[in-house]
Amino acid sequence: MHVSDDMLRPELQRFGRIARRAVPYLTPTKIHVINALAGAQRGIGRKSLNYEQHFIDRPDGSQLRLCVYTSLNRPHNVPGILYLHGGGYVMERPETEAFAIQRFINATNAVVVAPDYRLASEAPYPAALNDAYLALKWLQQHGAEYGMRDDQIMVAGASAGGGLTAALTLYNRDHGDVGIAFQVPLYPMLDDRMLTESSQNNDAPVWNTLSNKLAWQMYLANQFAPNEVPIYAAPSRATDFHDLPATCTFIGDVEPFYDETMQYMQKLKESGVPTFSKVMKGWFHGFDMVCPNSAAAQEAVHFLTETLQYATTHFFQKQPE
């Protein structure tokens, strides 16, 4: 899918041209540089939010770092949100997306836990999924200490974080014991096969077919034959979408994940899952993060805010006894 400049929303075209020239596609060297920059933000909070770090033990004795964000006025009886950062499973840290976390807190006053899950360069699948589930259990057990109501745990993330959100809710349905009321996989990374029209030969700004292929190769690390990749690594491979939490997403129509996201949402809807989605013409991947002040981003944030506020009054899931 060739994406020409005139296919982009006018206000995003200039940034799109710059992004194409600066990083036409990811390479291992570029990933290393991006992670070095992201690492410099580790441990740095946000003036408009309370910020804490916690370290919890993994089964192998290593530690998982959790970033906990709450509003400056200590919340009470609010949702708890597990937020999973993006970066193709190969880049970034929770602090990189603190401004995105702020949106969720502005909309719901929630307590947000963002795990510093292992990247593919440290450990491939299922390390990130295992870390996400460990963080989810911590939120279930400790969220009340921050004012969380125990019947409204949500999971959210964008890009790879969105894919990990979808994977985690599948895994929790099949193997876990956390009540999840709502999920928000924004423009999620769902399918390693890249079979859809939008995912093939896509040269859009920010994220394209070449970058996507490298990220999946690193995440799966040649552990599986093509027909053996688990649904908890690539949720588009799932065949049963029943009993998953109500789901919200937004996505642009020129990015690689457009088709697989729409197919995922349709499968959820056909399985009786309440869905909320917004598709915008001419949006490339991550537009709301790289162009946060654009009218396009503001439109997306408005949709997200309204849907999250609706979810806080309509979707609940008790925790197992």
PDB file of C-alpha atoms in Angstrom:
ATOM      1  CA  MET A   1       0.000   0.000   0.000  1.00  0.00           C
ATOM      2  CA  HIS A   2       1.797   3.085  -1.210  1.00  0.00           C
ATOM      3  CA  VAL A   3       0.914   6.129   0.905  1.00  0.00           C
ATOM      4  CA  SER A   4       1.503   9.393  -0.953  1.00  0.00           C
ATOM      5  CA  ASP A   5       1.662  12.745   0.821  1.00  0.00           C
ATOM      6  CA  ASP A   6      -1.692  13.803  -0.603  1.00  0.00           C
ATOM      7  CA  MET A   7      -3.319  10.796   1.111  1.00  0.00           C
ATOM      8  CA  LEU A   8      -2.424  12.316   4.474  1.00  0.00           C
ATOM      9  CA  ARG A   9      -4.612  14.778   6.293  1.00  0.00           C
ATOM     10  CA  PRO A  10      -3.367  18.258   5.255  1.00  0.00           C
ATOM     11  CA  GLU A  11      -2.312  19.318   8.750  1.00  0.00           C
ATOM     12  CA  LEU A  12      -0.167  16.156   9.040  1.00  0.00           C
ATOM     13  CA  GLN A  13       1.557  16.313   5.656  1.00  0.00           C
ATOM     14  CA  ARG A  14       4.514  18.470   6.681  1.00  0.00           C
ATOM     15  CA  PHE A  15       5.351  16.267   9.657  1.00  0.00           C
ATOM     16  CA  GLY A  16       4.868  13.213   7.462  1.00  0.00           C
ATOM     17  CA  ARG A  17       7.478  14.435   4.969  1.00  0.00           C
ATOM     18  CA  ILE A  18       9.951  15.155   7.775  1.00  0.00           C
ATOM     19  CA  ALA A  19       9.369  11.765   9.406  1.00  0.00           C
ATOM     20  CA  ARG A  20       9.931   9.918   6.130  1.00  0.00           C
ATOM     21  CA  ARG A  21      13.298  11.599   5.686  1.00  0.00           C
ATOM     22  CA  ALA A  22      14.436  11.322   9.309  1.00  0.00           C
ATOM     23  CA  VAL A  23      13.522   7.667   9.947  1.00  0.00           C
ATOM     24  CA  PRO A  24      12.322   5.997   6.735  1.00  0.00           C
ATOM     25  CA  TYR A  25      12.273   2.673   8.596  1.00  0.00           C
ATOM     26  CA  LEU A  26      13.684   1.129  11.770  1.00  0.00           C
ATOM     27  CA  THR A  27      17.056  -0.554  12.011  1.00  0.00           C
ATOM     28  CA  PRO A  28      18.715  -2.159  15.054  1.00  0.00           C
ATOM     29  CA  THR A  29      21.011   0.873  15.342  1.00  0.00           C
ATOM     30  CA  LYS A  30      18.075   3.302  15.351  1.00  0.00           C
ATOM     31  CA  ILE A  31      16.317   1.187  17.955  1.00  0.00           C
ATOM     32  CA  HIS A  32      19.413   1.393  20.161  1.00  0.00           C
ATOM     33  CA  VAL A  33      19.532   5.189  19.859  1.00  0.00           C
ATOM     34  CA  ILE A  34      15.820   5.590  20.576  1.00  0.00           C
ATOM     35  CA  ASN A  35      16.101   3.384  23.650  1.00  0.00           C
ATOM     36  CA  ALA A  36      19.073   5.347  24.928  1.00  0.00           C
ATOM     37  CA  LEU A  37      16.973   8.509  24.747  1.00  0.00           C
ATOM     38  CA  ALA A  38      14.018   6.773  26.378  1.00  0.00           C
ATOM     39  CA  GLY A  39      16.234   5.429  29.122  1.00  0.00           C
ATOM     40  CA  ALA A  40      17.210   8.970  30.076  1.00  0.00           C
ATOM     41  CA  GLN A  41      13.576   9.535  31.128  1.00  0.00           C
ATOM     42  CA  ARG A  42      13.555   6.588  33.513  1.00  0.00           C
ATOM     43  CA  GLY A  43      12.440   7.609  36.989  1.00  0.00           C
ATOM     44  CA  ILE A  44      11.336  11.086  35.941  1.00  0.00           C
ATOM     45  CA  GLY A  45       7.799  11.983  36.958  1.00  0.00           C
ATOM     46  CA  ARG A  46       5.339  14.532  35.620  1.00  0.00           C
ATOM     47  CA  LYS A  47       4.589  17.726  37.535  1.00  0.00           C
ATOM     48  CA  SER A  48       0.857  17.430  36.893  1.00  0.00           C
ATOM     49  CA  LEU A  49       0.662  13.891  38.347  1.00  0.00           C
ATOM     50  CA  ASN A  50       1.767  11.975  41.406  1.00  0.00           C
ATOM     51  CA  TYR A  51       4.415   9.440  40.408  1.00  0.00           C
ATOM     52  CA  GLU A  52       5.893   6.467  42.235  1.00  0.00           C
ATOM     53  CA  GLN A  53       8.095   3.521  41.324  1.00  0.00           C
ATOM     54  CA  HIS A  54       7.706   0.029  42.713  1.00  0.00           C
ATOM     55  CA  PHE A  55       9.826  -3.049  42.099  1.00  0.00           C
ATOM     56  CA  ILE A  56       8.233  -6.485  42.254  1.00  0.00           C
ATOM     57  CA  ASP A  57       9.785  -9.913  41.922  1.00  0.00           C
ATOM     58  CA  ARG A  58       9.394 -12.038  38.843  1.00  0.00           C
ATOM     59  CA  PRO A  59       9.340 -15.834  39.262  1.00  0.00           C
ATOM     60  CA  ASP A  60      13.023 -15.999  38.204  1.00  0.00           C
ATOM     61  CA  GLY A  61      14.066 -13.580  40.948  1.00  0.00           C
ATOM     62  CA  SER A  62      14.637 -10.557  38.703  1.00  0.00           C
ATOM     63  CA  GLN A  63      12.548  -7.455  39.263  1.00  0.00           C
ATOM     64  CA  LEU A  64       9.871  -5.718  37.252  1.00  0.00           C
ATOM     65  CA  ARG A  65       9.672  -1.933  37.611  1.00  0.00           C
ATOM     66  CA  LEU A  66       6.200  -0.413  37.876  1.00  0.00           C
ATOM     67  CA  CYS A  67       5.373   3.267  37.416  1.00  0.00           C
ATOM     68  CA  VAL A  68       2.269   4.350  39.321  1.00  0.00           C
ATOM     69  CA  TYR A  69       0.505   7.571  38.290  1.00  0.00           C
ATOM     70  CA  THR A  70      -2.385   9.241  40.092  1.00  0.00           C
ATOM     71  CA  SER A  71      -3.986  12.673  40.051  1.00  0.00           C
ATOM     72  CA  LEU A  72      -2.585  15.297  42.418  1.00  0.00           C
ATOM     73  CA  ASN A  73      -5.795  15.142  44.420  1.00  0.00           C
ATOM     74  CA  ARG A  74      -5.735  11.613  45.768  1.00  0.00           C
ATOM     75  CA  PRO A  75      -8.543   9.748  43.973  1.00  0.00           C
ATOM     76  CA  HIS A  76     -11.261   7.668  45.582  1.00  0.00           C
ATOM     77  CA  ASN A  77     -13.538   5.012  44.066  1.00  0.00           C
ATOM     78  CA  VAL A  78     -11.981   5.380  40.602  1.00  0.00           C
ATOM     79  CA  PRO A  79     -10.982   2.918  37.863  1.00  0.00           C
ATOM     80  CA  GLY A  80      -7.623   1.240  37.829  1.00  0.00           C
ATOM     81  CA  ILE A  81      -5.833   1.197  34.478  1.00  0.00           C
ATOM     82  CA  LEU A  82      -2.920  -0.980  33.469  1.00  0.00           C
ATOM     83  CA  TYR A  83      -1.200   1.074  30.756  1.00  0.00           C
ATOM     84  CA  LEU A  84       1.190  -0.701  28.368  1.00  0.00           C
ATOM     85  CA  HIS A  85       3.524   1.543  26.390  1.00  0.00           C
ATOM     86  CA  GLY A  86       4.149   1.155  22.671  1.00  0.00           C
ATOM     87  CA  GLY A  87       7.326   0.958  20.629  1.00  0.00           C
ATOM     88  CA  GLY A  88       6.941  -2.195  18.565  1.00  0.00           C
ATOM     89  CA  TYR A  89       7.952  -4.380  21.540  1.00  0.00           C
ATOM     90  CA  VAL A  90      11.493  -3.160  20.928  1.00  0.00           C
ATOM     91  CA  MET A  91      11.568   0.456  22.152  1.00  0.00           C
ATOM     92  CA  GLU A  92      10.562   2.963  24.829  1.00  0.00           C
ATOM     93  CA  ARG A  93       9.798   2.999  28.546  1.00  0.00           C
ATOM     94  CA  PRO A  94       6.635   3.873  30.516  1.00  0.00           C
ATOM     95  CA  GLU A  95       7.769   7.457  31.095  1.00  0.00           C
ATOM     96  CA  THR A  96       7.930   7.993  27.329  1.00  0.00           C
ATOM     97  CA  GLU A  97       4.132   7.997  27.230  1.00  0.00           C
ATOM     98  CA  ALA A  98       3.390   9.866  30.453  1.00  0.00           C
ATOM     99  CA  PHE A  99       1.504  12.511  28.467  1.00  0.00           C
ATOM    100  CA  ALA A 100      -0.749   9.762  27.052  1.00  0.00           C
ATOM    101  CA  ILE A 101      -1.277   8.396  30.565  1.00  0.00           C
ATOM    102  CA  GLN A 102      -2.303  11.913  31.560  1.00  0.00           C
ATOM    103  CA  ARG A 103      -5.207  11.688  29.077  1.00  0.00           C
ATOM    104  CA  PHE A 104      -6.611   8.630  30.812  1.00  0.00           C
ATOM    105  CA  ILE A 105      -6.313  10.272  34.215  1.00  0.00           C
ATOM    106  CA  ASN A 106      -7.891  13.502  32.952  1.00  0.00           C
ATOM    107  CA  ALA A 107     -10.847  11.500  31.629  1.00  0.00           C
ATOM    108  CA  THR A 108     -11.395   9.150  34.576  1.00  0.00           C
ATOM    109  CA  ASN A 109      -9.229  10.279  37.534  1.00  0.00           C
ATOM    110  CA  ALA A 110      -7.940   6.690  37.473  1.00  0.00           C
ATOM    111  CA  VAL A 111      -4.930   5.184  39.174  1.00  0.00           C
ATOM    112  CA  VAL A 112      -2.611   4.055  36.371  1.00  0.00           C
ATOM    113  CA  VAL A 113       0.070   1.380  36.634  1.00  0.00           C
ATOM    114  CA  ALA A 114       2.568   1.267  33.756  1.00  0.00           C
ATOM    115  CA  PRO A 115       5.038  -1.633  33.793  1.00  0.00           C
ATOM    116  CA  ASP A 116       8.537  -1.348  32.365  1.00  0.00           C
ATOM    117  CA  TYR A 117       8.047  -4.673  30.619  1.00  0.00           C
ATOM    118  CA  ARG A 118      11.016  -6.424  29.036  1.00  0.00           C
ATOM    119  CA  LEU A 119      11.695  -5.383  25.462  1.00  0.00           C
ATOM    120  CA  ALA A 120      12.445  -7.905  22.737  1.00  0.00           C
ATOM    121  CA  SER A 121      16.134  -6.945  22.795  1.00  0.00           C
ATOM    122  CA  GLU A 122      16.215  -8.115  26.442  1.00  0.00           C
ATOM    123  CA  ALA A 123      13.907 -11.119  26.112  1.00  0.00           C
ATOM    124  CA  PRO A 124      11.471 -12.080  23.336  1.00  0.00           C
ATOM    125  CA  TYR A 125       7.903 -13.325  23.702  1.00  0.00           C
ATOM    126  CA  PRO A 126       6.482 -14.259  26.199  1.00  0.00           C
ATOM    127  CA  ALA A 127       8.520 -11.970  28.472  1.00  0.00           C
ATOM    128  CA  ALA A 128       6.435  -8.847  27.800  1.00  0.00           C
ATOM    129  CA  LEU A 129       3.164 -10.745  28.263  1.00  0.00           C
ATOM    130  CA  ASN A 130       4.361 -12.321  31.509  1.00  0.00           C
ATOM    131  CA  ASP A 131       5.416  -8.918  32.831  1.00  0.00           C
ATOM    132  CA  ALA A 132       2.083  -7.394  31.815  1.00  0.00           C
ATOM    133  CA  TYR A 133       0.155 -10.084  33.667  1.00  0.00           C
ATOM    134  CA  LEU A 134       2.358  -9.729  36.746  1.00  0.00           C
ATOM    135  CA  ALA A 135       1.652  -5.972  36.734  1.00  0.00           C
ATOM    136  CA  LEU A 136      -2.070  -6.626  36.259  1.00  0.00           C
ATOM    137  CA  LYS A 137      -2.090  -8.851  39.345  1.00  0.00           C
ATOM    138  CA  TRP A 138      -0.269  -6.165  41.313  1.00  0.00           C
ATOM    139  CA  LEU A 139      -2.905  -3.612  40.308  1.00  0.00           C
ATOM    140  CA  GLN A 140      -5.663  -6.016  41.346  1.00  0.00           C
ATOM    141  CA  GLN A 141      -4.044  -6.548  44.748  1.00  0.00           C
ATOM    142  CA  HIS A 142      -2.787  -3.018  45.493  1.00  0.00           C
ATOM    143  CA  GLY A 143      -4.987  -0.649  43.513  1.00  0.00           C
ATOM    144  CA  ALA A 144      -7.304  -0.051  46.466  1.00  0.00           C
ATOM    145  CA  GLU A 145      -4.379   1.563  48.293  1.00  0.00           C
ATOM    146  CA  TYR A 146      -4.580   4.334  45.684  1.00  0.00           C
ATOM    147  CA  GLY A 147      -8.370   4.683  45.659  1.00  0.00           C
ATOM    148  CA  MET A 148      -9.219   2.113  42.987  1.00  0.00           C
ATOM    149  CA  ARG A 149     -12.605   0.403  43.001  1.00  0.00           C
ATOM    150  CA  ASP A 150     -12.051  -3.305  42.512  1.00  0.00           C
ATOM    151  CA  ASP A 151     -14.820  -3.830  39.938  1.00  0.00           C
ATOM    152  CA  GLN A 152     -13.411  -1.517  37.278  1.00  0.00           C
ATOM    153  CA  ILE A 153      -9.946  -2.583  36.183  1.00  0.00           C
ATOM    154  CA  MET A 154      -9.101  -1.575  32.625  1.00  0.00           C
ATOM    155  CA  VAL A 155      -6.187  -2.351  30.307  1.00  0.00           C
ATOM    156  CA  ALA A 156      -4.943   0.138  27.719  1.00  0.00           C
ATOM    157  CA  GLY A 157      -2.056   0.851  25.383  1.00  0.00           C
ATOM    158  CA  ALA A 158      -1.151   2.059  21.918  1.00  0.00           C
ATOM    159  CA  SER A 159       0.618   0.323  19.026  1.00  0.00           C
ATOM    160  CA  ALA A 160       2.580  -2.605  20.522  1.00  0.00           C
ATOM    161  CA  GLY A 161       1.000  -1.603  23.823  1.00  0.00           C
ATOM    162  CA  GLY A 162      -2.361  -2.002  22.121  1.00  0.00           C
ATOM    163  CA  GLY A 163      -1.366  -5.416  20.802  1.00  0.00           C
ATOM    164  CA  LEU A 164      -0.169  -6.394  24.266  1.00  0.00           C
ATOM    165  CA  THR A 165      -3.484  -5.152  25.680  1.00  0.00           C
ATOM    166  CA  ALA A 166      -5.407  -7.463  23.337  1.00  0.00           C
ATOM    167  CA  ALA A 167      -3.031 -10.336  24.082  1.00  0.00           C
ATOM    168  CA  LEU A 168      -3.309  -9.845  27.829  1.00  0.00           C
ATOM    169  CA  THR A 169      -7.110  -9.826  27.869  1.00  0.00           C
ATOM    170  CA  LEU A 170      -7.107 -13.039  25.808  1.00  0.00           C
ATOM    171  CA  TYR A 171      -4.580 -14.620  28.144  1.00  0.00           C
ATOM    172  CA  ASN A 172      -6.461 -13.513  31.247  1.00  0.00           C
ATOM    173  CA  ARG A 173      -9.729 -14.891  29.866  1.00  0.00           C
ATOM    174  CA  ASP A 174      -8.128 -18.285  29.270  1.00  0.00           C
ATOM    175  CA  HIS A 175      -5.599 -18.574  32.103  1.00  0.00           C
ATOM    176  CA  GLY A 176      -5.876 -15.643  34.504  1.00  0.00           C
ATOM    177  CA  ASP A 177      -8.087 -14.596  37.383  1.00  0.00           C
ATOM    178  CA  VAL A 178      -8.433 -10.811  37.112  1.00  0.00           C
ATOM    179  CA  GLY A 179     -11.784  -9.201  36.396  1.00  0.00           C
ATOM    180  CA  ILE A 180     -11.228  -6.770  33.489  1.00  0.00           C
ATOM    181  CA  ALA A 181     -14.078  -4.362  32.779  1.00  0.00           C
ATOM    182  CA  PHE A 182     -12.777  -2.525  29.686  1.00  0.00           C
ATOM    183  CA  GLN A 183      -9.862  -2.503  27.256  1.00  0.00           C
ATOM    184  CA  VAL A 184      -8.407   0.225  25.033  1.00  0.00           C
ATOM    185  CA  PRO A 185      -6.049  -1.193  22.370  1.00  0.00           C
ATOM    186  CA  LEU A 186      -5.339   1.933  20.299  1.00  0.00           C
ATOM    187  CA  TYR A 187      -4.094   1.256  16.733  1.00  0.00           C
ATOM    188  CA  PRO A 188      -2.857  -2.118  17.978  1.00  0.00           C
ATOM    189  CA  MET A 189      -0.071  -4.331  16.630  1.00  0.00           C
ATOM    190  CA  LEU A 190      -1.965  -7.613  16.263  1.00  0.00           C
ATOM    191  CA  ASP A 191      -0.766  -9.783  13.374  1.00  0.00           C
ATOM    192  CA  ASP A 192       2.749 -11.034  12.636  1.00  0.00           C
ATOM    193  CA  ARG A 193       1.633 -12.487   9.285  1.00  0.00           C
ATOM    194  CA  MET A 194       1.069  -9.077   7.650  1.00  0.00           C
ATOM    195  CA  LEU A 195      -1.476 -10.511   5.218  1.00  0.00           C
ATOM    196  CA  THR A 196      -3.779  -7.501   4.908  1.00  0.00           C
ATOM    197  CA  GLU A 197      -3.676  -4.894   2.166  1.00  0.00           C
ATOM    198  CA  SER A 198      -2.788  -2.065   4.550  1.00  0.00           C
ATOM    199  CA  SER A 199       0.096  -4.028   6.087  1.00  0.00           C
ATOM    200  CA  GLN A 200       1.810  -4.977   2.821  1.00  0.00           C
ATOM    201  CA  ASN A 201       4.316  -2.640   1.161  1.00  0.00           C
ATOM    202  CA  ASN A 202       3.063   0.205   3.323  1.00  0.00           C
ATOM    203  CA  ASP A 203       5.423   3.192   3.246  1.00  0.00           C
ATOM    204  CA  ALA A 204       3.483   5.590   5.480  1.00  0.00           C
ATOM    205  CA  PRO A 205       5.359   7.889   7.892  1.00  0.00           C
ATOM    206  CA  VAL A 206       6.332   6.825  11.438  1.00  0.00           C
ATOM    207  CA  TRP A 207       5.574   3.094  11.060  1.00  0.00           C
ATOM    208  CA  ASN A 208       5.600   1.039   7.883  1.00  0.00           C
ATOM    209  CA  THR A 209       5.945  -2.505   6.609  1.00  0.00           C
ATOM    210  CA  LEU A 210       9.737  -2.630   6.942  1.00  0.00           C
ATOM    211  CA  SER A 211       9.689  -1.417  10.551  1.00  0.00           C
ATOM    212  CA  ASN A 212       6.832  -3.755  11.371  1.00  0.00           C
ATOM    213  CA  LYS A 213       8.621  -6.781   9.946  1.00  0.00           C
ATOM    214  CA  LEU A 214      11.776  -6.088  11.971  1.00  0.00           C
ATOM    215  CA  ALA A 215       9.811  -5.582  15.184  1.00  0.00           C
ATOM    216  CA  TRP A 216       7.905  -8.858  14.794  1.00  0.00           C
ATOM    217  CA  GLN A 217      11.121 -10.718  13.983  1.00  0.00           C
ATOM    218  CA  MET A 218      12.712  -9.409  17.168  1.00  0.00           C
ATOM    219  CA  TYR A 219       9.641 -10.085  19.322  1.00  0.00           C
ATOM    220  CA  LEU A 220       9.144 -13.657  18.135  1.00  0.00           C
ATOM    221  CA  ALA A 221      12.891 -14.298  17.744  1.00  0.00           C
ATOM    222  CA  ASN A 222      12.340 -17.224  15.375  1.00  0.00           C
ATOM    223  CA  GLN A 223      10.856 -19.258  18.232  1.00  0.00           C
ATOM    224  CA  PHE A 224       7.913 -20.513  16.188  1.00  0.00           C
ATOM    225  CA  ALA A 225       7.101 -21.881  12.779  1.00  0.00           C
ATOM    226  CA  PRO A 226       4.717 -19.567  10.878  1.00  0.00           C
ATOM    227  CA  ASN A 227       1.702 -21.718  11.717  1.00  0.00           C
ATOM    228  CA  GLU A 228       2.617 -22.092  15.395  1.00  0.00           C
ATOM    229  CA  VAL A 229       2.705 -18.476  16.649  1.00  0.00           C
ATOM    230  CA  PRO A 230       0.489 -18.301  19.776  1.00  0.00           C
ATOM    231  CA  ILE A 231      -2.597 -16.102  19.910  1.00  0.00           C
ATOM    232  CA  TYR A 232      -1.108 -14.451  23.001  1.00  0.00           C
ATOM    233  CA  ALA A 233       1.733 -13.172  20.818  1.00  0.00           C
ATOM    234  CA  ALA A 234      -0.392 -12.214  17.807  1.00  0.00           C
ATOM    235  CA  PRO A 235      -4.058 -11.802  18.859  1.00  0.00           C
ATOM    236  CA  SER A 236      -5.317 -11.684  15.254  1.00  0.00           C
ATOM    237  CA  ARG A 237      -4.602 -15.421  15.138  1.00  0.00           C
ATOM    238  CA  ALA A 238      -7.313 -16.081  17.726  1.00  0.00           C
ATOM    239  CA  THR A 239     -10.565 -17.700  16.603  1.00  0.00           C
ATOM    240  CA  ASP A 240     -12.639 -17.231  19.754  1.00  0.00           C
ATOM    241  CA  PHE A 241     -13.364 -13.645  20.839  1.00  0.00           C
ATOM    242  CA  HIS A 242     -16.192 -14.351  23.268  1.00  0.00           C
ATOM    243  CA  ASP A 243     -16.156 -13.118  26.868  1.00  0.00           C
ATOM    244  CA  LEU A 244     -13.617 -10.383  26.268  1.00  0.00           C
ATOM    245  CA  PRO A 245     -14.101  -6.942  27.823  1.00  0.00           C
ATOM    246  CA  ALA A 246     -15.808  -4.060  26.025  1.00  0.00           C
ATOM    247  CA  THR A 247     -13.282  -2.470  23.690  1.00  0.00           C
ATOM    248  CA  CYS A 248     -12.406   1.004  22.403  1.00  0.00           C
ATOM    249  CA  THR A 249      -9.948   1.995  19.680  1.00  0.00           C
ATOM    250  CA  PHE A 250      -9.156   4.682  17.156  1.00  0.00           C
ATOM    251  CA  ILE A 251      -6.980   4.357  14.071  1.00  0.00           C
ATOM    252  CA  GLY A 252      -5.999   6.067  10.834  1.00  0.00           C
ATOM    253  CA  ASP A 253      -6.856   4.563   7.474  1.00  0.00           C
ATOM    254  CA  VAL A 254      -3.394   4.766   5.847  1.00  0.00           C
ATOM    255  CA  GLU A 255      -1.326   2.992   8.475  1.00  0.00           C
ATOM    256  CA  PRO A 256      -0.205  -0.659   8.393  1.00  0.00           C
ATOM    257  CA  PHE A 257      -2.468  -1.748  11.271  1.00  0.00           C
ATOM    258  CA  TYR A 258      -5.705  -0.361   9.810  1.00  0.00           C
ATOM    259  CA  ASP A 259      -7.087  -3.571   8.287  1.00  0.00           C
ATOM    260  CA  GLU A 260      -6.094  -5.901  11.100  1.00  0.00           C
ATOM    261  CA  THR A 261      -7.555  -3.511  13.678  1.00  0.00           C
ATOM    262  CA  MET A 262     -10.881  -3.272  11.854  1.00  0.00           C
ATOM    263  CA  GLN A 263     -11.012  -7.051  11.461  1.00  0.00           C
ATOM    264  CA  TYR A 264     -10.301  -7.491  15.178  1.00  0.00           C
ATOM    265  CA  MET A 265     -13.054  -5.053  16.147  1.00  0.00           C
ATOM    266  CA  GLN A 266     -15.503  -6.766  13.806  1.00  0.00           C
ATOM    267  CA  LYS A 267     -14.730 -10.179  15.323  1.00  0.00           C
ATOM    268  CA  LEU A 268     -15.310  -8.759  18.796  1.00  0.00           C
ATOM    269  CA  LYS A 269     -18.626  -7.251  17.719  1.00  0.00           C
ATOM    270  CA  GLU A 270     -19.757 -10.520  16.123  1.00  0.00           C
ATOM    271  CA  SER A 271     -18.902 -12.266  19.404  1.00  0.00           C
ATOM    272  CA  GLY A 272     -21.192  -9.967  21.371  1.00  0.00           C
ATOM    273  CA  VAL A 273     -18.499  -7.702  22.791  1.00  0.00           C
ATOM    274  CA  PRO A 274     -19.486  -3.999  22.979  1.00  0.00           C
ATOM    275  CA  THR A 275     -17.140  -2.018  20.714  1.00  0.00           C
ATOM    276  CA  PHE A 276     -16.367   1.659  20.200  1.00  0.00           C
ATOM    277  CA  SER A 277     -14.160   2.692  17.295  1.00  0.00           C
ATOM    278  CA  LYS A 278     -13.224   5.778  15.332  1.00  0.00           C
ATOM    279  CA  VAL A 279     -11.555   5.736  11.930  1.00  0.00           C
ATOM    280  CA  MET A 280     -10.064   8.910  10.517  1.00  0.00           C
ATOM    281  CA  LYS A 281      -9.059   9.472   6.917  1.00  0.00           C
ATOM    282  CA  GLY A 282      -5.439  10.419   6.372  1.00  0.00           C
ATOM    283  CA  TRP A 283      -4.106   9.571   9.810  1.00  0.00           C
ATOM    284  CA  PHE A 284      -0.780   7.742   9.979  1.00  0.00           C
ATOM    285  CA  HIS A 285       0.466   5.624  12.872  1.00  0.00           C
ATOM    286  CA  GLY A 286       0.853   7.350  16.236  1.00  0.00           C
ATOM    287  CA  PHE A 287      -0.438  10.700  14.934  1.00  0.00           C
ATOM    288  CA  ASP A 288      -1.907  11.545  18.343  1.00  0.00           C
ATOM    289  CA  MET A 289       1.495  11.184  20.004  1.00  0.00           C
ATOM    290  CA  VAL A 290       3.819  12.698  17.415  1.00  0.00           C
ATOM    291  CA  CYS A 291       1.413  15.542  16.529  1.00  0.00           C
ATOM    292  CA  PRO A 292      -0.460  15.975  19.836  1.00  0.00           C
ATOM    293  CA  ASN A 293      -1.535  19.558  19.167  1.00  0.00           C
ATOM    294  CA  SER A 294      -3.060  18.838  15.763  1.00  0.00           C
ATOM    295  CA  ALA A 295      -6.799  19.001  15.220  1.00  0.00           C
ATOM    296  CA  ALA A 296      -6.661  15.299  14.314  1.00  0.00           C
ATOM    297  CA  ALA A 297      -5.129  14.403  17.666  1.00  0.00           C
ATOM    298  CA  GLN A 298      -7.579  16.575  19.564  1.00  0.00           C
ATOM    299  CA  GLU A 299     -10.467  14.878  17.777  1.00  0.00           C
ATOM    300  CA  ALA A 300      -9.139  11.472  18.752  1.00  0.00           C
ATOM    301  CA  VAL A 301      -8.588  12.484  22.373  1.00  0.00           C
ATOM    302  CA  HIS A 302     -12.128  13.875  22.548  1.00  0.00           C
ATOM    303  CA  PHE A 303     -13.519  10.550  21.307  1.00  0.00           C
ATOM    304  CA  LEU A 304     -11.346   8.631  23.761  1.00  0.00           C
ATOM    305  CA  THR A 305     -12.351  10.855  26.675  1.00  0.00           C
ATOM    306  CA  GLU A 306     -16.073  10.529  25.946  1.00  0.00           C
ATOM    307  CA  THR A 307     -15.802   6.751  25.599  1.00  0.00           C
ATOM    308  CA  LEU A 308     -13.776   6.340  28.784  1.00  0.00           C
ATOM    309  CA  GLN A 309     -16.281   8.420  30.717  1.00  0.00           C
ATOM    310  CA  TYR A 310     -19.094   6.287  29.312  1.00  0.00           C
ATOM    311  CA  ALA A 311     -17.198   3.146  30.299  1.00  0.00           C
ATOM    312  CA  THR A 312     -16.835   4.296  33.909  1.00  0.00           C
ATOM    313  CA  THR A 313     -20.624   4.374  34.262  1.00  0.00           C
ATOM    314  CA  HIS A 314     -21.525   1.307  32.192  1.00  0.00           C
ATOM    315  CA  PHE A 315     -18.848  -1.407  32.406  1.00  0.00           C
ATOM    316  CA  PHE A 316     -17.932  -3.279  35.571  1.00  0.00           C
ATOM    317  CA  GLN A 317     -16.406  -6.644  36.345  1.00  0.00           C
ATOM    318  CA  LYS A 318     -16.140  -8.054  39.850  1.00  0.00           C
ATOM    319  CA  GLN A 319     -12.947  -9.741  40.947  1.00  0.00           C
ATOM    320  CA  PRO A 320     -13.082 -13.519  41.472  1.00  0.00           C
ATOM    321  CA  GLU A 321     -13.589 -14.666  45.039  1.00  0.00           C
TER     322      GLU A 321
END
